[in-house]
CSV table of C-alpha atoms in Angstrom, one decimal:
chain,number,residue,atom,x,y,z
A,1,MET,CA,72.4,-22.7,69.8
A,2,SER,CA,69.9,-24.0,72.3
A,3,LYS,CA,71.3,-26.0,75.2
A,4,ASN,CA,71.4,-29.8,74.6
A,5,ARG,CA,70.5,-31.2,78.1
A,6,LYS,CA,70.3,-34.7,76.8
A,7,THR,CA,74.1,-34.9,76.2
A,8,ALA,CA,76.9,-34.2,78.7
A,9,GLY,CA,80.4,-33.2,78.0
A,10,TYR,CA,83.2,-35.4,79.3
A,11,LEU,CA,86.7,-34.0,79.6
A,12,LEU,CA,89.8,-36.2,79.8
A,13,LYS,CA,93.5,-35.4,79.6
A,14,THR,CA,94.1,-38.3,77.2
A,15,TYR,CA,91.6,-40.6,75.6
A,16,PRO,CA,91.8,-43.5,75.2
A,17,LYS,CA,94.5,-44.5,77.7
A,18,LEU,CA,95.4,-48.1,78.4
A,19,SER,CA,96.0,-47.6,82.1
A,20,GLU,CA,92.6,-45.8,82.6
A,21,THR,CA,90.3,-48.8,82.3
A,22,PHE,CA,88.2,-47.4,85.1
A,23,ILE,CA,87.3,-44.5,82.9
A,24,LEU,CA,86.5,-46.6,79.9
A,25,ASN,CA,84.3,-48.8,82.2
A,26,GLU,CA,82.5,-45.7,83.4
A,27,ILE,CA,81.8,-44.4,79.9
A,28,LEU,CA,80.4,-47.8,78.8
A,29,GLU,CA,78.2,-48.0,81.9
A,30,LEU,CA,76.8,-44.5,81.5
A,31,GLU,CA,76.0,-45.3,77.9
A,32,ARG,CA,74.4,-48.5,78.9
A,33,GLN,CA,72.2,-46.5,81.3
A,34,GLY,CA,71.1,-44.3,78.4
A,35,VAL,CA,73.4,-41.3,79.1
A,36,SER,CA,74.6,-39.5,75.9
A,37,LEU,CA,78.2,-38.2,76.1
A,38,HIS,CA,80.5,-36.1,74.0
A,39,LEU,CA,84.1,-36.8,74.9
A,40,PHE,CA,86.8,-34.1,74.8
A,41,SER,CA,90.5,-35.0,75.1
A,42,LEU,CA,93.3,-32.5,75.8
A,43,ARG,CA,95.9,-34.8,74.3
A,44,LYS,CA,95.9,-37.4,71.5
A,45,PRO,CA,96.5,-41.0,72.6
A,46,THR,CA,100.1,-42.3,72.5
A,47,ASP,CA,99.5,-46.0,73.5
A,48,GLU,CA,100.3,-48.5,70.7
A,49,LYS,CA,97.3,-50.7,71.8
A,50,ASN,CA,93.8,-50.1,73.2
A,51,HIS,CA,91.3,-52.2,75.0
A,52,PRO,CA,88.9,-53.8,72.6
A,53,ASP,CA,86.0,-52.3,74.6
A,54,VAL,CA,87.1,-48.8,73.3
A,55,ASP,CA,85.3,-49.8,70.0
A,56,LYS,CA,82.1,-50.2,72.0
A,57,VAL,CA,82.0,-46.5,73.0
A,58,LYS,CA,79.3,-44.7,71.0
A,59,ALA,CA,80.3,-41.1,72.0
A,60,ARG,CA,82.1,-38.9,69.6
A,61,VAL,CA,85.5,-37.6,70.5
A,62,THR,CA,86.8,-34.0,70.0
A,63,TYR,CA,90.6,-33.7,70.3
A,64,ILE,CA,91.3,-30.1,71.4
A,65,PRO,CA,94.3,-28.6,69.6
A,66,THR,CA,97.3,-28.4,71.9
A,67,LEU,CA,100.8,-27.0,72.1
A,68,LEU,CA,101.9,-29.8,74.4
A,69,PRO,CA,103.9,-32.0,74.6
A,70,ASN,CA,105.2,-30.9,71.2
A,71,PHE,CA,104.6,-27.4,69.7
A,72,SER,CA,102.3,-27.5,66.7
A,73,PHE,CA,102.0,-24.4,64.5
A,74,PRO,CA,98.7,-25.6,62.9
A,75,ASP,CA,97.2,-26.2,66.3
A,76,LEU,CA,98.3,-22.8,67.4
A,77,ILE,CA,96.5,-21.2,64.4
A,78,ASP,CA,93.4,-23.2,65.3
A,79,LEU,CA,93.5,-22.1,68.9
A,80,LEU,CA,94.1,-18.4,68.0
A,81,LYS,CA,91.3,-18.3,65.5
A,82,VAL,CA,88.8,-19.5,68.2
A,83,HIS,CA,90.2,-17.0,70.7
A,84,GLY,CA,89.8,-14.2,68.1
A,85,GLN,CA,86.1,-15.2,67.7
A,86,LEU,CA,85.6,-15.3,71.5
A,87,LEU,CA,87.1,-11.9,71.9
A,88,SER,CA,85.0,-10.3,69.2
A,89,GLN,CA,81.8,-12.0,70.5
A,90,SER,CA,82.2,-10.9,74.1
A,91,PRO,CA,85.2,-8.7,75.0
A,92,ARG,CA,84.1,-8.4,78.6
A,93,GLN,CA,83.7,-12.2,79.1
A,94,TYR,CA,87.1,-12.7,77.4
A,95,TRP,CA,88.7,-10.2,79.7
A,96,GLN,CA,87.2,-11.9,82.8
A,97,ALA,CA,88.6,-15.3,81.7
A,98,LEU,CA,92.0,-13.8,81.0
A,99,GLN,CA,92.0,-11.9,84.3
A,100,PHE,CA,91.0,-15.1,86.2
A,101,HIS,CA,93.8,-17.0,84.5
A,102,LEU,CA,96.4,-14.4,85.4
A,103,GLN,CA,95.3,-14.0,89.0
A,104,ARG,CA,95.3,-17.7,89.8
A,105,PRO,CA,98.1,-18.4,92.3
A,106,GLU,CA,99.2,-21.6,90.6
A,107,LYS,CA,101.7,-21.8,87.7
A,108,LYS,CA,100.4,-20.0,84.6
A,109,ARG,CA,100.0,-22.5,81.7
A,110,TRP,CA,99.1,-20.7,78.5
A,111,ASN,CA,98.2,-23.9,76.9
A,112,GLU,CA,95.4,-24.3,79.5
A,113,PHE,CA,94.0,-20.9,78.7
A,114,LEU,CA,94.1,-21.5,74.9
A,115,GLN,CA,92.5,-25.0,75.2
A,116,ALA,CA,89.9,-23.6,77.6
A,117,GLY,CA,88.7,-21.2,75.0
A,118,TYR,CA,88.5,-23.9,72.4
A,119,LEU,CA,86.6,-26.2,74.8
A,120,ALA,CA,84.1,-23.4,75.6
A,121,ALA,CA,83.5,-22.7,72.0
A,122,LYS,CA,82.9,-26.4,71.2
A,123,MET,CA,80.6,-26.7,74.2
A,124,GLN,CA,78.6,-23.8,72.8
A,125,GLU,CA,78.6,-25.1,69.3
A,126,LEU,CA,77.3,-28.5,70.4
A,127,GLY,CA,74.7,-26.9,72.8
A,128,LEU,CA,76.1,-28.7,75.8
A,129,SER,CA,75.2,-27.3,79.3
A,130,HIS,CA,77.3,-29.5,81.6
A,131,LEU,CA,80.8,-31.0,81.6
A,132,GLN,CA,82.4,-33.7,83.8
A,133,ALA,CA,86.2,-33.1,84.2
A,134,HIS,CA,88.0,-36.3,85.0
A,135,PHE,CA,90.9,-35.5,87.5
A,136,ALA,CA,91.1,-32.4,89.6
A,137,ASN,CA,94.4,-31.1,88.1
A,138,ILE,CA,94.9,-30.1,84.5
A,139,PRO,CA,91.4,-31.0,83.2
A,140,THR,CA,89.7,-29.1,86.0
A,141,ALA,CA,92.1,-26.2,85.7
A,142,THR,CA,91.2,-25.9,82.0
A,143,THR,CA,87.5,-26.3,82.8
A,144,GLU,CA,87.5,-23.5,85.3
A,145,ILE,CA,88.6,-21.0,82.6
A,146,ALA,CA,86.3,-22.6,80.0
A,147,LYS,CA,83.3,-22.1,82.3
A,148,ILE,CA,83.9,-18.3,82.3
A,149,PHE,CA,84.1,-18.3,78.5
A,150,GLY,CA,81.1,-20.5,78.1
A,151,ASN,CA,78.7,-20.2,81.0
A,152,PHE,CA,78.2,-23.9,81.6
A,153,SER,CA,78.2,-26.0,84.7
A,154,TYR,CA,80.7,-28.7,85.6
A,155,ASN,CA,81.5,-31.4,88.1
A,156,ILE,CA,84.8,-32.9,89.0
A,157,PHE,CA,85.8,-36.6,89.3
A,158,ALA,CA,88.9,-36.6,91.6
A,159,HIS,CA,91.1,-39.7,91.9
A,160,ALA,CA,94.6,-39.7,93.2
A,161,LYS,CA,97.7,-37.5,92.7
A,162,ASP,CA,95.4,-34.9,91.2
A,163,ILE,CA,94.1,-34.5,94.8
A,164,TYR,CA,97.2,-34.7,96.8
A,165,LEU,CA,99.6,-32.8,94.5
A,166,THR,CA,97.3,-29.9,94.2
A,167,GLU,CA,97.5,-27.1,96.8
A,168,PRO,CA,94.5,-27.3,99.2
A,169,GLU,CA,93.5,-23.7,98.6
A,170,VAL,CA,93.5,-24.3,94.8
A,171,LEU,CA,91.6,-27.5,95.2
A,172,ASP,CA,89.0,-25.7,97.4
A,173,ARG,CA,88.6,-23.0,94.8
A,174,ARG,CA,88.0,-25.6,92.1
A,175,ILE,CA,85.5,-27.5,94.2
A,176,SER,CA,83.6,-24.3,95.1
A,177,SER,CA,82.9,-23.5,91.5
A,178,ALA,CA,81.8,-27.0,90.6
A,179,GLU,CA,78.2,-28.3,90.8
A,180,PHE,CA,79.3,-31.4,92.7
A,181,VAL,CA,82.4,-33.6,93.1
A,182,LEU,CA,82.8,-37.3,92.8
A,183,THR,CA,85.7,-39.3,94.2
A,184,CYS,CA,86.6,-43.0,94.3
A,185,THR,CA,87.7,-43.8,97.9
A,186,GLY,CA,86.5,-43.1,101.4
A,187,PHE,CA,89.9,-41.6,102.3
A,188,ASN,CA,89.7,-39.2,99.3
A,189,HIS,CA,86.1,-38.3,100.3
A,190,ARG,CA,87.1,-37.4,103.9
A,191,HIS,CA,90.1,-35.5,102.7
A,192,LEU,CA,88.2,-33.4,100.2
A,193,GLN,CA,85.5,-32.7,102.7
A,194,SER,CA,88.1,-31.5,105.2
A,195,ILE,CA,89.5,-29.1,102.5
A,196,SER,CA,86.3,-27.7,101.1
A,197,GLN,CA,85.0,-24.5,102.6
A,198,SER,CA,82.0,-24.4,100.3
A,199,ASN,CA,78.6,-26.2,100.2
A,200,THR,CA,79.5,-28.1,97.0
A,201,PRO,CA,78.3,-31.7,97.5
A,202,ILE,CA,81.1,-34.3,97.5
A,203,TYR,CA,80.0,-37.9,96.7
A,204,LEU,CA,81.7,-41.2,97.1
A,205,SER,CA,81.5,-43.2,93.9
A,206,TYR,CA,83.6,-46.4,93.8
A,207,HIS,CA,85.1,-47.7,90.5
A,208,GLY,CA,83.3,-50.9,89.7
A,209,ILE,CA,84.5,-53.9,87.8
A,210,ASP,CA,82.6,-56.4,85.7
A,211,LEU,CA,82.7,-59.6,87.9
A,212,THR,CA,81.7,-61.7,85.0
A,213,ARG,CA,85.1,-61.0,83.4
A,214,PHE,CA,87.1,-61.6,86.6
A,215,THR,CA,86.1,-65.0,88.0
A,216,SER,CA,88.1,-67.5,90.1
A,217,ALA,CA,90.2,-69.7,87.8
A,218,SER,CA,90.3,-73.5,88.3
A,219,THR,CA,93.4,-75.1,89.8
A,220,LYS,CA,94.2,-76.7,86.4
A,221,GLN,CA,94.7,-73.3,84.9
A,222,LYS,CA,97.5,-72.4,87.3
A,223,THR,CA,101.1,-72.7,86.2
A,224,GLU,CA,103.2,-75.6,87.6
A,225,VAL,CA,105.7,-73.1,89.1
A,226,PRO,CA,103.8,-70.6,91.2
A,227,LEU,CA,103.3,-67.3,89.3
A,228,ILE,CA,103.4,-64.1,91.2
A,229,LEU,CA,101.5,-61.4,89.4
A,230,SER,CA,101.7,-57.6,89.7
A,231,VAL,CA,100.0,-55.0,87.6
A,232,GLY,CA,100.5,-51.2,87.5
A,233,ARG,CA,102.2,-48.3,85.9
A,234,TYR,CA,106.0,-48.4,86.1
A,235,CYS,CA,106.3,-45.4,88.4
A,236,GLU,CA,107.6,-44.7,91.9
A,237,LYS,CA,104.3,-44.8,93.8
A,238,LYS,CA,103.7,-48.4,92.7
A,239,GLY,CA,106.7,-49.7,94.7
A,240,PHE,CA,107.9,-52.3,92.2
A,241,PRO,CA,111.6,-52.0,93.3
A,242,TYR,CA,110.5,-53.5,96.7
A,243,LEU,CA,108.8,-56.4,94.9
A,244,ILE,CA,111.9,-57.1,92.8
A,245,GLU,CA,114.1,-57.0,96.0
A,246,ALA,CA,111.6,-59.4,97.6
A,247,CYS,CA,112.0,-61.8,94.6
A,248,ARG,CA,115.8,-61.7,95.1
A,249,GLN,CA,115.4,-62.9,98.6
A,250,LEU,CA,112.9,-65.6,97.6
A,251,LYS,CA,115.4,-66.8,95.0
A,252,GLN,CA,118.3,-66.8,97.5
A,253,GLN,CA,116.1,-68.9,99.8
A,254,GLY,CA,115.7,-71.5,97.1
A,255,HIS,CA,112.0,-71.0,96.3
A,256,LYS,CA,110.7,-71.8,92.8
A,257,PHE,CA,108.5,-69.1,91.3
A,258,GLN,CA,108.0,-66.7,88.4
A,259,CYS,CA,107.1,-63.1,88.9
A,260,ASP,CA,105.5,-61.1,86.0
A,261,ILE,CA,105.1,-57.4,86.4
A,262,VAL,CA,102.5,-56.1,83.8
A,263,GLY,CA,102.5,-52.4,82.9
A,264,TYR,CA,104.4,-49.5,81.5
A,265,GLY,CA,105.8,-46.2,82.5
A,266,PRO,CA,108.8,-43.9,83.1
A,267,MET,CA,110.6,-46.3,85.4
A,268,GLN,CA,110.8,-49.2,82.9
A,269,GLY,CA,114.5,-48.7,82.2
A,270,GLU,CA,115.3,-48.3,85.9
A,271,LEU,CA,113.4,-51.5,86.8
A,272,ALA,CA,115.1,-53.5,84.0
A,273,GLN,CA,118.5,-52.3,85.3
A,274,LEU,CA,117.5,-53.3,88.9
A,275,ILE,CA,116.5,-56.8,87.7
A,276,ALA,CA,119.9,-57.2,86.1
A,277,GLU,CA,121.8,-55.9,89.1
A,278,LEU,CA,120.0,-58.2,91.5
A,279,ASP,CA,120.5,-61.1,89.0
A,280,VAL,CA,116.8,-62.1,89.0
A,281,GLY,CA,116.2,-61.9,85.3
A,282,ASP,CA,115.4,-65.7,85.3
A,283,VAL,CA,112.5,-65.2,87.7
A,284,VAL,CA,111.3,-61.6,87.2
A,285,SER,CA,109.9,-60.3,83.9
A,286,LEU,CA,108.6,-56.9,82.9
A,287,ALA,CA,105.7,-58.1,80.8
A,288,GLY,CA,104.8,-54.7,79.3
A,289,LYS,CA,101.5,-53.4,78.2
A,290,MET,CA,98.4,-55.6,78.1
A,291,THR,CA,94.8,-55.1,77.3
A,292,GLN,CA,92.2,-56.2,79.9
A,293,ASP,CA,91.4,-59.3,77.8
A,294,GLU,CA,95.1,-60.3,77.7
A,295,LEU,CA,95.5,-59.6,81.4
A,296,VAL,CA,92.6,-61.8,82.4
A,297,LYS,CA,94.4,-64.8,80.9
A,298,VAL,CA,97.5,-64.0,83.0
A,299,TYR,CA,95.3,-63.7,86.1
A,300,GLU,CA,94.0,-67.1,85.5
A,301,LYS,CA,97.5,-68.6,85.6
A,302,ALA,CA,98.6,-66.7,88.7
A,303,SER,CA,98.8,-68.1,92.2
A,304,ILE,CA,99.5,-64.8,94.1
A,305,PHE,CA,98.8,-61.1,93.3
A,306,VAL,CA,101.3,-58.6,94.8
A,307,LEU,CA,101.2,-54.8,94.5
A,308,PRO,CA,103.5,-53.0,97.0
A,309,CYS,CA,101.3,-49.9,97.3
A,310,GLN,CA,97.6,-50.6,97.0
A,311,VAL,CA,94.8,-53.2,96.8
A,312,MET,CA,93.4,-54.1,93.4
A,313,ASP,CA,89.7,-55.0,93.4
A,314,ASP,CA,89.9,-57.2,90.3
A,315,ALA,CA,92.5,-59.4,92.1
A,316,ILE,CA,90.0,-59.9,95.0
A,317,ALA,CA,87.4,-61.0,92.5
A,318,MET,CA,89.7,-63.6,91.1
A,319,GLU,CA,89.8,-65.1,94.6
A,320,PHE,CA,93.6,-65.7,95.1
A,321,PRO,CA,96.0,-64.4,97.8
A,322,MET,CA,97.1,-60.8,97.7
A,323,PHE,CA,100.0,-59.0,99.4
A,324,TYR,CA,100.6,-55.3,99.5
């Protein structure tokens, strides 16, 4: 099939994902600017709810068969069928991809190799010549192999732990085979430039937000008791235990307040236990998952935004105090 240069491939680990609003916003903005996309997802979504804006996305989504997190015999059959076709079409190219996978110094994940072949076959079937891999870890590791199978170009959008939990030499190799790299902070940009030994361009591309959705709320909308708001995944790097401990101290000092922590993640049980142990259940609440529309309404009631580990741009746009 001839190359379709009007449509770009777009690879994600999981789509849609409630905590990755920045990716949803990027997809919508690219489509608004006339870019045609075909989305590929390495995993099927597990969130019970989605942002309403997901329904605005025009791009088709291909879910690549996977053996993770749970083994699926039908998916294995689908993957092996495609690999049989790739092997018969180009034994030399198949051997090159297999050899590359086996010689990589990082942990050998056969699911990546199998998915890479499927991704390459789909790229070829759709006539796509370029792919953006979101995150420099598993999506890019899969794309590296798929490129050998399929002879297409790719770029990386690197974000956070995918940069800092990947060995520098591995990251350098992935950068060197990419057409270009995007990243979302100045610190990331400087770090990637210091690692890269190639001439691959690395560009700074901030995640934007729609300021019409996040506007300063009137005083009348605030709660009578000051509401402390925090938002993020319930994981170690977000630092929520420190916030809960701070709330314990505020309570002991006699301050009147309510603290809502919006999010979800692996530490939910641990955080709930800490809230009980510190006896702050009357002032601290784990509010759980929310869509962006639901979250805006909570922002409007909040007096202070607190996130122990990082600054959130949407809180700045709402024009109320932040502590981190």
